Amino acid sequence: MTFEPNLRLPGPIGLPPSVREAGGRQMINHRGPEFAAMLDRITAGMRPFLGTSNDVAILSCAGTGGLEAAVVNMLSPGDRVLGVSIGSFGDRIARIAETYGAAVTKLDVEWGRAADPAAVRDALAPLSDARAVLLTHNETSTGVLNPIAALAAAVRDIAPDALVIVDSVSGVGTVPFDMDGWGVDVVVTGSQKAWMAAPGVAMVAASPRAWAAMESARMPRFYLDLRRHREAQATGQTPWTPAIGVFCQVDEGVRLMTAEGPEAIFRRHEACAAATRSGVAALGFELFADPDHASKAVTAVHLPDGLDWKAFNGALRRRGLVVAGGQGRLAGKIFRVGHLGSVTVPEILGAIGVLEEASIELGRPVSPGAGPAAAQRAALEVYGIAAAARVGA
Ligand code: PLP
């Protein structure tokens, strides 16, 4: 029996109590002053996490809608585009661009690894007239964090006019992001990730160069036309009826994030990620992602040969732990433990404890206590707290 599941998905994430309450509020007039003030608070509160002073459009749609907005507002059919893909979400944004008629060249990186700036330079050499380069910040399907600063610099070296479009649906708010400093033109993020709210809102930040590009871009758009969003936002509104309940939650999520502060948030994510990696490794699992580029938001874990995913996942679910399976070609090969947004180290220790119990139940050779102990040591290390080598020593 469990009363509250330990929801360890890489989004949607478990909501803090005050965010849940915010979502249950009575509706407000989305053409009135209360909504206008909320919209202002949300965009102002998000800017430090995005590292930008640019306008941020808040759309009522899934993260994928935000990606589609980035594509259709920047590009014209026939535009040459480099799609750097390190996993399923890199494939998705490239597919969106293709769907609307862009001439996309893919740079496909082995899943589990980050993109190498030198490889991006080489791929761009014959494409120096590229209109845009599509990058994924945190690839949720593989648990890999791309080095966006270095990748954006590589793009600027070879194709200075190319717009740098970044899917950071699951990245911004979990690690530092400096849109303006890194020369990123468009960043997309989503409410159900670091912002600690329900799904349904996507945020798209665009540089002055990107806002200018919208004027000449010829891909069709209506609902997702960012110019309409900017115009409406200048009057404290959205062009269409917004997902008010989710906006209220994002407002509260951003308030909580501002109160905690970016540094503490990033440290907490680092501690939870390190604890997860050490915990699962101590249980004998192999990590999927290149350790030098491991995500702070989600850890992907190889399913060992002989461990039946259905039986294992059933044992986890009976104990109230909800993790994600593999996506696309990784289905049945990995599982993923989410640790973003409202996550705390004790929740990770609990998750590792359940992974340990289920492992023991299914006959894996695990010594009780090994997983949580390793996880706790890793978290303490991130916080700079020395653990005594042995109790009583
Ligand atoms: N991009 C990344 C990196 C994601 O993690 C996700 C969702 O998990 C998306 C895009 C798509 O977001 P949504 O499922 O809200 O459409």
Coordinates of C-alpha atoms in Angstrom, one line a residue, residues 35-363:
F35 CA -3.9 37.8 -15.3
A36 CA -1.7 40.6 -16.7
A37 CA 0.2 40.8 -13.4
M38 CA 0.6 37.0 -13.3
L39 CA 2.0 37.0 -16.9
D40 CA 4.5 39.7 -15.9
R41 CA 5.5 37.8 -12.8
I42 CA 6.0 34.5 -14.7
T43 CA 8.2 36.0 -17.5
A44 CA 10.2 38.1 -15.0
G45 CA 10.7 35.1 -12.8
M46 CA 11.8 32.8 -15.6
R47 CA 14.4 35.2 -17.2
P48 CA 17.2 34.5 -14.7
F49 CA 16.8 30.8 -15.4
L50 CA 16.9 31.3 -19.1
G51 CA 19.7 33.8 -18.8
T52 CA 18.0 36.3 -21.0
S53 CA 16.5 39.8 -21.1
N54 CA 14.6 38.8 -24.3
D55 CA 10.9 38.5 -24.7
V56 CA 9.5 35.2 -23.6
A57 CA 6.2 34.0 -25.2
I58 CA 4.1 31.8 -23.0
L59 CA 2.0 29.4 -25.1
S60 CA -0.8 27.0 -24.0
C61 CA 0.4 23.8 -25.6
A62 CA 2.7 20.8 -24.9
G63 CA 6.5 21.2 -25.2
T64 CA 6.2 19.9 -28.7
G65 CA 4.0 22.8 -29.6
G66 CA 6.8 25.1 -28.4
L67 CA 9.3 23.2 -30.7
E68 CA 6.8 23.6 -33.6
A69 CA 6.5 27.3 -32.8
A70 CA 10.3 27.7 -32.9
V71 CA 10.5 26.0 -36.3
V72 CA 7.5 27.7 -38.1
N73 CA 8.3 31.2 -36.8
M74 CA 12.0 31.1 -37.9
L75 CA 12.1 29.2 -41.2
S76 CA 10.8 29.1 -44.7
P77 CA 10.2 26.0 -46.8
G78 CA 13.4 25.0 -48.5
D79 CA 15.7 26.6 -45.9
R80 CA 18.8 24.5 -45.2
V81 CA 18.9 23.4 -41.6
L82 CA 21.3 21.2 -39.6
G83 CA 19.5 19.0 -37.1
V84 CA 21.9 17.8 -34.5
S85 CA 20.3 14.8 -32.9
I86 CA 21.5 12.9 -29.8
G87 CA 18.2 11.0 -29.2
S88 CA 14.5 10.9 -29.8
F89 CA 13.8 14.6 -29.1
G90 CA 16.6 15.7 -31.4
D91 CA 14.9 13.5 -34.0
R92 CA 11.5 15.1 -33.2
I93 CA 12.5 18.7 -33.8
A94 CA 14.2 17.7 -37.1
R95 CA 11.1 15.9 -38.2
I96 CA 9.0 19.0 -37.4
A97 CA 11.3 21.1 -39.6
E98 CA 11.0 18.5 -42.4
T99 CA 7.3 18.3 -42.1
Y100 CA 7.1 22.1 -42.9
G101 CA 9.4 21.7 -45.8
A102 CA 12.9 22.6 -44.5
A103 CA 15.8 20.9 -46.1
V104 CA 17.2 19.2 -43.0
T105 CA 20.6 17.6 -42.9
K106 CA 20.9 15.4 -39.8
L107 CA 24.0 15.0 -37.7
D108 CA 23.1 11.8 -35.8
V109 CA 25.2 11.2 -32.7
E110 CA 25.4 7.8 -31.1
W111 CA 22.6 7.7 -28.4
G112 CA 24.1 8.0 -25.0
R113 CA 26.7 10.5 -26.1
A114 CA 26.7 14.3 -26.3
A115 CA 27.3 16.2 -29.5
D116 CA 30.9 17.1 -30.2
P117 CA 31.5 20.8 -31.2
A118 CA 34.1 19.7 -33.7
A119 CA 31.6 17.3 -35.4
V120 CA 29.1 20.2 -35.6
R121 CA 31.8 22.4 -37.2
D122 CA 32.5 19.6 -39.7
A123 CA 28.8 19.1 -40.5
L124 CA 28.3 22.8 -41.0
A125 CA 31.3 23.2 -43.3
P126 CA 29.3 22.3 -46.4
L127 CA 26.2 24.1 -45.0
S128 CA 27.6 27.5 -44.2
D129 CA 24.5 29.1 -45.6
A130 CA 22.3 27.1 -43.1
R131 CA 19.4 29.1 -41.8
A132 CA 19.3 27.3 -38.5
V133 CA 20.9 24.7 -36.3
L134 CA 18.6 22.6 -34.1
L135 CA 20.1 21.5 -30.8
T136 CA 18.8 19.6 -27.8
H137 CA 20.0 20.8 -24.4
N138 CA 18.9 18.0 -22.1
E139 CA 18.1 14.9 -24.2
T140 CA 15.4 13.3 -22.0
S141 CA 15.4 10.0 -23.9
T142 CA 19.0 9.2 -23.3
G143 CA 19.8 11.2 -20.1
V144 CA 22.5 13.3 -21.8
L145 CA 23.2 17.0 -21.3
N146 CA 24.7 18.7 -24.4
P147 CA 27.3 21.4 -24.0
I148 CA 25.2 24.2 -25.5
A149 CA 27.7 27.0 -24.9
A150 CA 30.4 25.2 -26.9
L151 CA 28.0 24.0 -29.6
A152 CA 26.6 27.5 -30.1
A153 CA 30.1 28.8 -30.4
A154 CA 30.9 26.1 -33.0
V155 CA 27.8 27.2 -35.0
R156 CA 28.9 30.9 -34.9
D157 CA 32.4 30.0 -36.1
I158 CA 31.2 28.3 -39.3
A159 CA 27.7 29.7 -40.0
P160 CA 27.4 33.0 -38.1
D161 CA 24.1 33.8 -39.7
A162 CA 22.5 30.5 -38.7
L163 CA 19.9 30.8 -35.9
V164 CA 20.7 28.6 -32.9
I165 CA 17.4 26.9 -31.9
V166 CA 17.5 25.0 -28.6
D167 CA 15.1 22.4 -27.2
S168 CA 15.5 22.9 -23.5
V169 CA 12.1 21.5 -22.5
S170 CA 13.7 19.5 -19.8
G171 CA 16.9 21.4 -19.2
V172 CA 16.3 25.1 -18.2
G173 CA 15.9 25.4 -14.5
T174 CA 17.9 22.2 -13.7
V175 CA 21.3 23.6 -14.7
P176 CA 22.6 27.1 -15.5
F177 CA 21.6 28.4 -18.9
D178 CA 22.8 31.6 -20.4
M179 CA 20.8 32.3 -23.5
D180 CA 22.2 35.8 -24.1
G181 CA 25.8 35.0 -23.2
W182 CA 25.9 31.9 -25.3
G183 CA 24.3 33.5 -28.3
V184 CA 21.3 31.2 -28.4
D185 CA 18.4 32.5 -30.6
V186 CA 15.5 30.5 -29.5
V187 CA 15.0 28.4 -26.4
V188 CA 11.9 26.3 -25.7
T189 CA 10.9 24.9 -22.3
G190 CA 7.9 23.3 -20.8
S191 CA 5.7 23.7 -17.6
Q192 CA 5.8 20.1 -16.5
K193 CA 9.6 20.0 -16.0
A194 CA 11.7 22.2 -13.9
W195 CA 8.9 24.7 -13.4
M196 CA 7.0 22.3 -11.2
A197 CA 3.6 22.7 -12.8
A198 CA 1.3 20.4 -14.8
P199 CA 1.8 19.9 -18.5
G200 CA 0.1 22.4 -20.9
V201 CA 2.3 25.5 -21.1
A202 CA 5.4 25.9 -23.3
M203 CA 7.7 28.9 -23.0
V204 CA 9.6 30.2 -26.0
A205 CA 12.3 32.8 -25.6
A206 CA 13.6 34.5 -28.7
S207 CA 16.6 36.8 -29.4
P208 CA 16.3 40.1 -31.2
R209 CA 17.7 38.3 -34.3
A210 CA 15.0 35.7 -34.0
W211 CA 12.2 38.2 -33.6
A212 CA 13.5 39.8 -36.8
A213 CA 13.6 36.5 -38.6
M214 CA 9.9 36.0 -37.9
E215 CA 9.1 38.8 -40.2
S216 CA 10.6 37.0 -43.3
A217 CA 9.9 33.4 -42.3
R218 CA 7.3 31.9 -44.6
M219 CA 6.3 28.6 -42.9
P220 CA 2.5 28.7 -42.2
R221 CA 1.4 29.5 -38.7
F222 CA -1.6 30.9 -36.9
Y223 CA -2.1 29.6 -33.3
L224 CA 1.7 29.5 -32.8
D225 CA 2.5 32.8 -34.4
L226 CA 4.9 34.3 -31.9
R227 CA 4.3 37.8 -33.2
R228 CA 0.7 37.6 -32.1
H229 CA 1.9 36.4 -28.7
R230 CA 4.3 39.3 -28.3
E231 CA 1.7 41.8 -29.3
A232 CA -0.8 40.4 -26.9
Q233 CA 1.7 40.0 -24.1
A234 CA 2.5 43.8 -24.4
T235 CA -1.0 44.3 -23.2
G236 CA -0.8 41.7 -20.4
Q237 CA -2.7 39.1 -22.4
T238 CA -2.3 36.0 -24.6
P239 CA -3.8 36.0 -28.1
W240 CA -6.0 33.0 -27.3
T241 CA -7.6 31.8 -24.1
P242 CA -4.8 30.5 -22.0
A243 CA -4.6 27.3 -19.9
I244 CA -5.3 29.5 -16.8
G245 CA -5.0 26.7 -14.3
V246 CA -1.6 25.8 -15.5
F247 CA -0.5 29.4 -15.7
C248 CA -1.5 29.7 -12.0
Q249 CA 0.7 26.7 -11.2
V250 CA 3.6 28.0 -13.2
D251 CA 3.3 31.3 -11.3
E252 CA 3.6 29.5 -8.0
G253 CA 6.3 27.2 -9.4
V254 CA 8.4 30.2 -10.4
R255 CA 7.7 31.9 -7.1
L256 CA 9.1 28.8 -5.3
M257 CA 12.1 28.7 -7.6
T258 CA 12.8 32.4 -7.0
A259 CA 12.6 31.9 -3.3
E260 CA 15.0 28.9 -3.4
G261 CA 17.4 30.7 -5.8
P262 CA 19.2 29.3 -8.9
E263 CA 22.3 28.2 -7.1
A264 CA 20.5 26.1 -4.5
I265 CA 18.3 24.6 -7.2
F266 CA 21.2 23.6 -9.4
R267 CA 23.0 22.1 -6.4
R268 CA 19.9 20.1 -5.4
H269 CA 19.7 18.7 -9.0
E270 CA 23.4 17.9 -9.0
A271 CA 23.0 16.1 -5.6
C272 CA 19.9 14.1 -6.8
A273 CA 21.6 13.2 -10.1
A274 CA 24.8 12.1 -8.4
A275 CA 22.8 10.1 -5.8
T276 CA 20.8 8.4 -8.5
R277 CA 23.8 7.5 -10.5
S278 CA 25.8 6.2 -7.5
G279 CA 22.7 4.4 -6.1
V280 CA 21.9 2.4 -9.3
A281 CA 25.5 1.7 -9.9
A282 CA 25.8 0.2 -6.4
L283 CA 22.8 -2.0 -7.3
G284 CA 24.9 -3.4 -10.2
F285 CA 23.2 -1.5 -13.0
E286 CA 25.1 0.1 -15.8
L287 CA 24.5 3.7 -16.7
F288 CA 23.5 4.5 -20.3
A289 CA 24.9 8.0 -20.7
D290 CA 28.4 9.1 -21.1
P291 CA 29.4 10.1 -17.5
D292 CA 31.1 13.3 -18.7
H293 CA 27.7 14.5 -20.1
A294 CA 25.2 12.9 -17.7
S295 CA 22.0 14.8 -17.3
K296 CA 21.1 16.5 -14.0
A297 CA 17.4 15.9 -14.8
V298 CA 17.1 12.2 -15.6
T299 CA 19.3 9.2 -15.4
A300 CA 19.1 6.4 -18.0
V301 CA 19.9 2.9 -16.9
H302 CA 20.6 -0.2 -18.9
L303 CA 18.2 -3.0 -18.3
P304 CA 20.5 -6.0 -17.7
D305 CA 20.1 -9.1 -19.8
G306 CA 17.8 -11.5 -18.1
L307 CA 15.9 -8.9 -16.1
D308 CA 12.3 -8.8 -17.4
W309 CA 11.2 -5.2 -17.6
K310 CA 7.5 -6.0 -17.0
A311 CA 8.2 -8.0 -13.9
F312 CA 10.7 -5.5 -12.6
N313 CA 8.5 -2.5 -13.3
G314 CA 5.6 -4.3 -11.7
A315 CA 7.6 -4.8 -8.5
L316 CA 8.5 -1.1 -8.6
R317 CA 4.9 0.0 -9.1
R318 CA 3.7 -2.2 -6.3
R319 CA 6.0 -0.3 -4.0
G320 CA 4.8 3.1 -5.3
L321 CA 7.8 3.9 -7.5
V322 CA 7.0 5.2 -11.0
V323 CA 9.9 5.4 -13.4
A324 CA 9.9 5.7 -17.2
G325 CA 10.8 3.1 -19.7
G326 CA 12.9 3.6 -22.8
Q327 CA 11.6 5.6 -25.7
G328 CA 11.7 4.6 -29.4
R329 CA 14.6 2.3 -30.1
L330 CA 15.5 2.2 -26.4
A331 CA 12.2 0.6 -25.4
G332 CA 12.9 -2.5 -23.4
K333 CA 16.6 -1.7 -23.2
I334 CA 16.7 1.1 -20.6
F335 CA 14.7 2.6 -17.8
R336 CA 14.9 6.2 -16.7
V337 CA 14.7 7.8 -13.3
G338 CA 13.6 11.4 -13.4
H339 CA 15.1 13.9 -10.9
L340 CA 14.0 17.4 -11.8
G341 CA 11.8 20.1 -10.5
S342 CA 10.6 19.5 -6.9
V343 CA 12.9 16.5 -6.4
T344 CA 14.7 16.1 -3.1
V345 CA 17.5 13.8 -2.0
P346 CA 15.2 11.8 0.4
E347 CA 12.9 11.0 -2.5
I348 CA 15.9 9.7 -4.5
L349 CA 17.0 7.6 -1.5
G350 CA 13.5 6.2 -1.3
A351 CA 13.6 5.4 -5.1
I352 CA 16.9 3.7 -4.8
G353 CA 15.6 1.7 -1.8
V354 CA 12.7 0.5 -3.9
L355 CA 14.9 -0.4 -6.9
E356 CA 17.0 -2.3 -4.3
E357 CA 14.0 -4.2 -2.8
A358 CA 12.7 -5.1 -6.3
S359 CA 16.1 -6.2 -7.4
I360 CA 16.4 -8.5 -4.4
E361 CA 12.8 -9.8 -5.0
L362 CA 13.7 -10.7 -8.5
G363 CA 16.9 -12.5 -7.4

